[in-house]
């Protein structure tokens, strides 16, 4: 091992990336004092992340996938998929379940955390996890996917979680017998509309042009759903409400050249996605829209040698699950080639074992939190001058499930300033109705029976801690 670690490379400029990277940048002797080492750290767990992990592991390297705040990625929010290789029709969440089973079986390690900060300025690369630890990555695959695009119009922020949402899988059950609209004309708009049909009374897809962009086959599916209408040539000007919830959308009829308000109680956004690359700003080259730029031929190389990207973070052209999986395979192979180039063989990887990032330790079972199921229980819970923090969730909501362990950890660590409870909205429908829960996850903070703050989005551990500290100090910023 010592011999391997003392192995110094000649000072040759690597063709992999920027000219300031030389072979001496990857001096294996720096690993001597390093801990928490991962050979191939994959950030994100959509199809590209899984496949990158699978190929890295099968290549003999230690591969860890940080699952992020939506394990399984966007496919977990879709329903039937008809264009996944080898499957006539399969549910999106089932694809992701199978991929994870395959990865686990092959020895890929999955950790239910997000990466909050990266430092690619020197090797090994530093990744800061949502549990506050620093990982030393010998190579990295960025597979953080994309998140829903927002309209950026008046009323959108005010009513976010109070009638405006981008997750039909999570929130459709809150719109039983209601009239709702879906904004967008792509495959996602069709998906969201269909996901709403078991619940809503009437669903109108609002398309800004005179035709939809969705695949003809997807549009064909709409014909078998009598509750769904498509209205063309309408642009959304603003979202209107009564201060507590959405009551309608103001639309501009392009053909008639006039504005009008369409009453609705739910606005489901399906207007495309933007790459989840904020955490990599200033670390790798990106284009003006935040997509990571590929730098070397047909590989998945970024501007930093040993850091690769795959899937929706770098693909503005195809954005298909199958293509993402394929680019994940390429990124996994690229990572193996890189590690081989700098001298990390499977044998050396084996020797580093003692100073590995120990995934099993990090997966220790989270502490549990009191579960509230009735209105009476809830009433007594929020009495008193100590902060009372409640997390509303459902088992079918992927981001809710991801947030629960972080919530439980914060509950344990902050029990001196607040008490905590969770509410499964499926077990406590009356309570959810009474509190106007129309989007999950939803975090509410009370003191002396009064609502202090409400957060209508998934939150990381750091965000939860910051929110609770703000509430405790009386400086909360509700969202
Ligand atoms: P797309 O980019 O394909 O479509 C976005 C839609 O939103 C377009 O119709 C666009 O209109 C519209 N839009 C954008 N901005 C606005 C705005 N400000 N106001 C109103 N409408 C707006 O995104 P999707 O999320 O639908 O799909 C992304 C990718 O994922 C695609 O490649 C798709 O094939 C894939 N996908 C596949 C599925 C499946 O196979 N089951 C399911 C879901 C997605 P315009 O057309 O005028 O630009």
XYZ file of C-alpha atoms and ligand atoms in Angstrom:
527
model
C 0.000 0.000 0.000
C 2.755 2.364 1.060
C 4.440 1.829 -2.280
C 1.198 2.558 -4.071
C 0.493 5.688 -2.064
C 3.980 7.028 -2.605
C 3.523 6.613 -6.328
C 4.032 10.015 -7.886
C 3.037 10.847 -11.396
C 5.188 12.685 -13.874
C 4.203 16.314 -14.351
C 2.298 15.860 -17.558
C -0.646 17.996 -18.497
C -3.771 15.789 -18.456
C -5.772 15.917 -21.627
C -8.920 15.412 -19.544
C -9.635 18.955 -18.516
C -8.360 22.445 -17.865
C -4.661 23.136 -18.359
C -4.045 23.778 -14.649
C -4.682 20.098 -13.972
C -1.513 18.074 -14.186
C -0.860 14.479 -13.261
C 0.653 15.705 -10.006
C -2.820 17.049 -9.140
C -3.744 13.410 -8.571
C -0.898 12.510 -6.227
C -1.943 9.298 -4.511
C 0.221 10.104 -1.498
C -2.419 12.693 -0.505
C -4.702 9.755 0.256
C -2.461 8.649 3.106
C -4.144 10.991 5.574
C -7.570 11.025 3.943
C -10.687 9.530 5.496
C -14.242 9.010 4.279
C -12.924 8.031 0.845
C -15.213 6.989 -2.023
C -13.860 5.817 -5.390
C -16.900 6.834 -7.417
C -19.341 9.166 -5.664
C -22.578 9.433 -7.603
C -24.758 12.413 -6.748
C -28.379 11.679 -7.598
C -30.436 8.530 -7.984
C -32.443 8.758 -11.182
C -31.731 6.299 -14.018
C -28.343 7.947 -14.793
C -27.180 7.788 -11.166
C -28.132 4.123 -10.763
C -26.415 3.069 -13.968
C -23.253 5.065 -13.196
C -23.091 3.321 -9.807
C -23.741 -0.113 -11.312
C -21.002 0.234 -13.935
C -18.483 1.672 -11.448
C -19.157 -1.167 -9.009
C -18.960 -3.858 -11.655
C -15.631 -2.309 -12.688
C -14.296 -3.199 -9.242
C -14.596 0.216 -7.604
C -16.344 1.344 -4.435
C -19.473 3.162 -5.613
C -21.778 5.188 -3.400
C -24.962 6.838 -4.635
C -26.207 9.851 -2.663
C -29.906 9.572 -3.308
C -30.761 13.261 -2.985
C -34.010 14.820 -1.885
C -36.100 12.880 -4.397
C -34.775 9.291 -4.422
C -35.426 7.774 -7.833
C -35.763 11.203 -9.443
C -38.529 12.424 -11.723
C -39.609 8.938 -12.799
C -41.024 8.395 -9.304
C -43.542 11.106 -10.140
C -44.690 9.606 -13.410
C -47.208 6.829 -13.914
C -47.174 4.489 -16.915
C -44.072 4.561 -19.115
C -44.281 2.911 -22.522
C -40.817 3.690 -23.834
C -38.501 2.134 -21.259
C -36.365 -0.508 -23.034
C -37.744 -4.017 -22.763
C -41.025 -3.100 -21.061
C -44.317 -2.785 -22.933
C -45.672 -0.660 -20.098
C -44.249 -0.118 -16.638
C -44.882 2.359 -13.834
C -42.090 4.930 -13.387
C -41.669 4.110 -9.661
C -41.357 0.403 -10.572
C -38.483 1.169 -12.966
C -36.657 2.916 -10.155
C -37.382 0.130 -7.668
C -35.934 -2.435 -10.066
C -32.849 -0.316 -10.772
C -32.152 0.103 -7.066
C -32.620 -3.616 -6.425
C -30.190 -4.331 -9.244
C -27.650 -1.825 -7.866
C -27.915 -3.160 -4.316
C -27.546 -6.723 -5.496
C -24.325 -5.770 -7.284
C -22.974 -3.990 -4.204
C -23.647 -0.336 -4.991
C -24.131 1.505 -1.701
C -27.036 3.925 -1.396
C -27.191 6.650 1.176
C -30.357 8.701 1.738
C -28.645 12.069 1.908
C -28.117 15.071 -0.310
C -24.817 16.746 -1.163
C -24.982 20.328 0.056
C -21.601 21.657 -1.057
C -18.761 20.562 -3.315
C -15.163 21.633 -3.681
C -13.552 20.505 -6.922
C -10.560 22.865 -6.604
C -8.222 20.099 -5.469
C -8.197 16.315 -5.522
C -9.536 14.244 -3.838
C -12.743 16.189 -4.350
C -14.661 17.238 -1.238
C -18.390 16.668 -0.946
C -20.325 17.885 2.086
C -23.309 15.691 2.935
C -26.621 16.806 4.419
C -25.507 15.038 7.618
C -22.667 17.560 7.835
C -19.837 15.170 6.931
C -17.110 15.703 4.354
C -16.494 12.934 1.858
C -13.270 12.620 -0.168
C -14.243 11.490 -3.649
C -11.662 10.123 -6.062
C -14.135 10.633 -8.897
C -17.623 12.079 -9.082
C -20.664 11.529 -11.288
C -23.147 14.391 -11.165
C -26.592 12.938 -11.832
C -28.802 15.396 -9.989
C -31.430 15.558 -12.729
C -33.854 18.395 -13.155
C -36.554 20.065 -11.115
C -39.848 21.596 -12.183
C -39.723 24.959 -13.894
C -41.731 27.745 -12.285
C -43.903 30.255 -14.139
C -42.585 33.296 -12.270
C -45.916 35.078 -12.415
C -47.915 36.995 -9.858
C -49.621 34.789 -7.274
C -47.408 31.753 -7.888
C -45.243 32.175 -4.784
C -48.093 33.434 -2.628
C -50.231 30.375 -3.349
C -47.458 27.777 -3.628
C -48.727 24.800 -1.641
C -52.096 26.527 -1.258
C -53.419 25.471 -4.647
C -50.304 25.771 -6.816
C -48.094 22.711 -7.112
C -45.962 20.776 -9.569
C -46.488 17.289 -8.140
C -49.716 15.564 -9.134
C -48.522 12.279 -7.613
C -48.194 13.980 -4.204
C -51.121 16.371 -4.274
C -53.870 14.988 -6.564
C -55.733 13.358 -3.620
C -56.347 16.823 -2.115
C -58.498 17.779 -5.110
C -61.386 15.327 -4.795
C -64.357 16.544 -6.839
C -62.642 19.858 -7.562
C -62.055 21.585 -10.901
C -58.361 22.004 -11.600
C -56.056 23.157 -14.386
C -52.774 21.770 -15.649
C -50.459 24.268 -17.346
C -48.204 23.009 -20.144
C -48.389 21.074 -23.376
C -45.700 18.394 -23.038
C -45.695 14.776 -21.910
C -45.610 15.874 -18.261
C -48.837 17.868 -18.681
C -50.573 14.775 -20.087
C -49.167 12.656 -17.237
C -50.279 15.106 -14.556
C -53.770 15.409 -16.040
C -54.177 11.621 -16.117
C -52.868 11.306 -12.548
C -55.598 13.733 -11.479
C -58.481 11.787 -13.038
C -59.191 9.478 -10.073
C -59.776 12.552 -7.895
C -60.692 15.800 -9.653
C -64.111 16.420 -11.191
C -62.814 18.300 -14.221
C -59.281 18.828 -15.496
C -58.410 21.461 -18.090
C -55.005 21.440 -19.721
C -54.035 25.001 -20.639
C -51.749 25.130 -23.682
C -50.197 28.402 -24.791
C -49.967 27.458 -28.483
C -52.496 25.944 -30.891
C -50.989 22.492 -30.427
C -49.433 20.329 -27.759
C -45.811 19.275 -27.741
C -46.589 15.933 -26.089
C -45.892 12.754 -28.087
C -48.870 11.801 -30.324
C -49.253 8.538 -28.405
C -49.501 10.477 -25.123
C -52.113 12.810 -26.634
C -54.009 9.745 -27.812
C -54.306 8.606 -24.176
C -56.218 11.796 -23.363
C -59.147 10.644 -25.514
C -60.001 7.886 -23.072
C -60.422 10.346 -20.172
C -63.695 12.235 -20.426
C -62.850 14.443 -17.436
C -59.906 16.003 -19.287
C -60.329 18.959 -21.675
C -57.596 20.761 -23.545
C -57.834 24.501 -24.077
C -55.425 25.915 -26.636
C -54.068 29.428 -27.229
C -54.178 30.598 -23.636
C -51.327 32.166 -21.688
C -51.402 32.378 -17.911
C -51.066 35.944 -16.619
C -51.491 35.414 -12.907
C -52.853 33.155 -10.224
C -55.661 34.599 -8.190
C -56.924 33.670 -4.751
C -58.669 34.783 -1.595
C -55.430 35.096 0.412
C -55.823 31.604 1.864
C -56.075 29.521 -1.326
C -56.256 29.622 -5.107
C -59.613 30.536 -6.616
C -58.673 30.953 -10.266
C -56.198 31.799 -12.998
C -56.181 34.925 -15.112
C -55.639 33.902 -18.727
C -54.925 35.745 -21.933
C -56.805 34.395 -24.926
C -54.275 34.790 -27.728
C -56.843 34.537 -30.546
C -59.433 36.858 -29.006
C -56.758 39.181 -27.597
C -58.419 39.494 -24.195
C -57.932 38.532 -20.572
C -60.403 36.505 -18.556
C -60.430 34.657 -15.220
C -61.053 30.929 -15.138
C -62.185 29.680 -11.717
C -60.168 26.752 -10.401
C -59.044 25.409 -7.049
C -55.830 23.777 -8.205
C -53.052 24.820 -10.573
C -50.681 22.008 -11.565
C -47.551 23.234 -13.311
C -46.038 21.035 -16.019
C -44.036 23.546 -18.019
C -40.758 21.689 -18.269
C -37.759 21.333 -16.040
C -34.536 23.118 -15.146
C -31.286 21.323 -14.285
C -30.505 20.845 -10.577
C -27.025 22.322 -10.702
C -27.077 25.162 -8.165
C -24.691 23.355 -5.823
C -22.086 23.089 -8.624
C -22.062 26.801 -9.496
C -18.488 27.982 -9.930
C -17.169 24.411 -9.689
C -17.821 23.038 -13.196
C -18.511 24.781 -16.489
C -22.201 25.367 -17.132
C -24.128 27.077 -19.929
C -26.335 30.122 -19.451
C -29.326 27.932 -18.509
C -27.408 25.995 -15.851
C -26.833 22.791 -17.862
C -23.421 21.225 -17.221
C -21.246 21.495 -20.320
C -19.684 18.323 -21.684
C -16.065 18.960 -22.616
C -14.617 15.936 -24.326
C -15.977 14.198 -27.426
C -18.516 11.495 -26.757
C -17.569 11.090 -23.076
C -19.485 12.500 -20.111
C -16.478 14.612 -19.035
C -17.026 18.002 -17.427
C -14.483 20.817 -17.177
C -12.993 19.103 -14.101
C -11.034 15.873 -14.714
C -12.581 12.972 -12.845
C -15.924 14.751 -12.520
C -18.538 13.501 -14.958
C -22.179 14.390 -15.522
C -25.079 12.342 -16.841
C -28.807 12.638 -17.434
C -30.993 15.732 -17.274
C -28.246 17.905 -15.738
C -26.417 17.917 -19.047
C -29.024 16.886 -21.624
C -31.101 19.659 -23.160
C -31.864 17.643 -26.268
C -33.450 14.266 -25.474
C -34.474 14.229 -21.779
C -35.613 10.602 -21.897
C -35.161 8.063 -19.108
C -33.465 5.624 -21.495
C -31.001 8.262 -22.689
C -30.272 9.252 -19.077
C -29.561 5.601 -18.234
C -27.221 5.350 -21.242
C -25.323 8.494 -20.260
C -25.053 7.103 -16.716
C -23.397 3.991 -18.149
C -20.947 6.179 -20.050
C -20.213 8.268 -16.946
C -19.593 5.108 -14.891
C -17.163 3.835 -17.533
C -15.507 7.260 -17.795
C -14.999 7.284 -14.017
C -13.371 3.831 -14.201
C -11.060 5.005 -16.992
C -10.121 8.102 -15.036
C -9.332 6.121 -11.876
C -7.280 3.698 -13.935
C -5.423 6.603 -15.605
C -4.381 8.094 -12.271
C -3.304 4.752 -10.897
C -6.257 3.628 -8.744
C -6.614 -0.035 -9.599
C -9.196 -2.328 -7.944
C -6.288 -3.654 -5.825
C -5.452 -0.167 -4.524
C -9.143 0.523 -3.994
C -9.211 -2.605 -1.819
C -6.266 -1.288 0.216
C -8.050 2.001 0.939
C -10.902 0.050 2.553
C -10.054 0.937 6.143
C -10.573 4.638 5.450
C -13.746 4.311 3.433
C -16.937 6.213 3.867
C -18.867 3.685 5.966
C -22.318 3.712 4.517
C -23.843 1.209 6.922
C -22.931 3.419 9.907
C -24.603 6.407 8.293
C -27.778 4.446 7.727
C -28.398 3.929 11.440
C -32.101 3.853 12.023
C -33.500 7.323 12.506
C -35.228 8.074 15.786
C -39.005 8.035 15.534
C -41.400 10.918 16.051
C -44.853 11.019 17.656
C -47.601 10.332 15.107
C -50.783 12.392 15.316
C -53.924 10.812 13.909
C -56.794 12.776 15.431
C -57.924 16.364 15.794
C -57.992 16.070 19.599
C -54.419 14.836 19.701
C -53.401 17.700 17.431
C -55.173 20.316 19.571
C -53.376 19.310 22.746
C -50.070 18.982 20.887
C -49.975 22.615 19.762
C -50.922 24.089 23.131
C -48.217 25.627 25.307
C -45.426 28.099 24.792
C -42.925 25.604 23.432
C -42.730 25.459 19.623
C -44.838 22.639 18.173
C -43.577 21.438 14.784
C -45.717 19.186 12.584
C -44.685 17.442 9.363
C -47.597 16.454 7.074
C -46.708 13.609 4.734
C -48.035 10.557 2.886
C -46.414 7.249 2.025
C -47.116 7.773 -1.695
C -45.201 11.076 -1.788
C -41.483 10.457 -2.622
C -40.155 13.770 -1.308
C -42.165 13.344 1.936
C -40.561 9.962 2.556
C -37.127 11.403 1.928
C -37.739 14.261 4.372
C -38.978 12.091 7.268
C -35.576 10.791 8.504
C -34.131 14.337 8.503
C -37.215 15.531 10.381
C -36.773 12.751 12.959
C -33.102 13.637 13.451
C -33.895 17.321 13.902
C -36.676 16.364 16.324
C -34.184 14.490 18.457
C -31.513 17.170 18.317
C -33.860 20.111 18.964
C -36.131 18.676 21.644
C -35.105 21.390 24.101
C -36.603 24.160 21.932
C -39.548 22.402 20.288
C -41.620 19.268 20.252
C -42.281 17.442 17.041
C -44.969 15.281 15.483
C -45.802 13.865 12.086
C -49.206 13.478 10.456
C -49.888 10.937 7.739
C -52.580 12.742 5.747
C -54.100 9.417 4.702
C -54.771 8.607 8.380
C -55.971 12.086 9.307
C -58.011 13.418 6.410
C -60.188 15.656 8.628
C -57.174 17.299 10.160
C -55.570 17.874 6.750
C -58.845 19.393 5.480
C -59.178 21.679 8.458
C -55.653 23.018 8.040
C -56.124 23.501 4.272
C -53.314 21.098 3.454
C -53.308 20.889 -0.332
C -49.671 20.050 -0.942
C -47.212 17.788 0.825
C -44.728 17.682 2.404
C -45.933 20.594 4.520
C -44.288 21.731 7.732
C -46.266 23.821 10.220
C -44.883 25.467 13.324
C -47.152 26.593 16.182
C -46.686 28.373 19.487
C -49.475 28.934 22.012
C -51.980 27.540 19.499
C -50.980 30.152 16.921
C -49.467 29.290 13.540
C -45.955 30.778 13.500
C -44.771 29.497 10.102
C -45.767 27.189 7.273
C -43.375 25.698 4.722
C -44.920 24.104 1.634
C -41.965 22.224 0.214
C -39.521 19.406 0.880
C -36.751 20.526 3.224
C -33.255 19.234 3.936
C -31.959 18.786 7.477
C -30.136 22.122 7.319
C -33.253 23.895 6.094
C -35.314 22.336 8.879
C -32.792 23.399 11.509
C -32.633 26.934 10.084
C -36.444 27.196 9.969
C -36.886 25.992 13.539
C -34.140 28.287 14.834
C -35.779 31.205 13.041
C -39.146 30.337 14.578
C -37.543 30.006 18.008
C -35.923 33.425 17.687
C -39.085 34.985 16.273
C -37.573 35.774 12.863
C -39.271 33.112 10.754
C -39.745 33.653 7.032
C -42.719 31.630 5.907
C -42.776 30.166 2.427
P -41.345 19.837 -22.201
O -40.208 20.803 -22.224
O -41.405 18.747 -23.179
O -42.714 20.647 -22.327
C -42.954 21.798 -21.586
C -44.309 22.347 -21.986
O -44.568 23.467 -21.160
C -44.352 22.821 -23.437
O -45.597 22.488 -23.989
C -44.205 24.330 -23.302
O -44.890 25.042 -24.289
C -44.915 24.574 -21.987
N -44.471 25.803 -21.348
C -43.210 26.201 -21.060
N -43.223 27.394 -20.449
C -44.515 27.772 -20.357
C -45.174 28.908 -19.833
N -44.502 29.910 -19.265
N -46.521 28.957 -19.894
C -47.218 27.943 -20.452
N -46.661 26.835 -20.979
C -45.314 26.762 -20.923
O -41.355 19.309 -20.682
P -42.017 18.009 -20.046
O -41.765 18.153 -18.601
O -43.400 17.825 -20.481
O -41.151 16.802 -20.615
C -39.726 16.778 -20.384
C -39.145 15.506 -20.989
O -39.579 14.388 -20.225
C -39.587 15.281 -22.413
O -38.509 14.811 -23.145
C -40.659 14.216 -22.293
O -40.709 13.397 -23.436
C -40.206 13.427 -21.066
N -41.371 12.822 -20.386
C -41.725 11.556 -20.729
C -42.796 10.929 -20.122
C -43.154 9.529 -20.508
O -42.603 9.008 -21.462
N -44.045 8.853 -19.806
C -43.589 11.628 -19.087
C -43.154 12.971 -18.813
C -42.072 13.527 -19.452
P -44.354 25.162 -25.796
O -44.609 23.828 -26.412
O -45.184 26.253 -26.327
O -42.901 25.506 -25.711
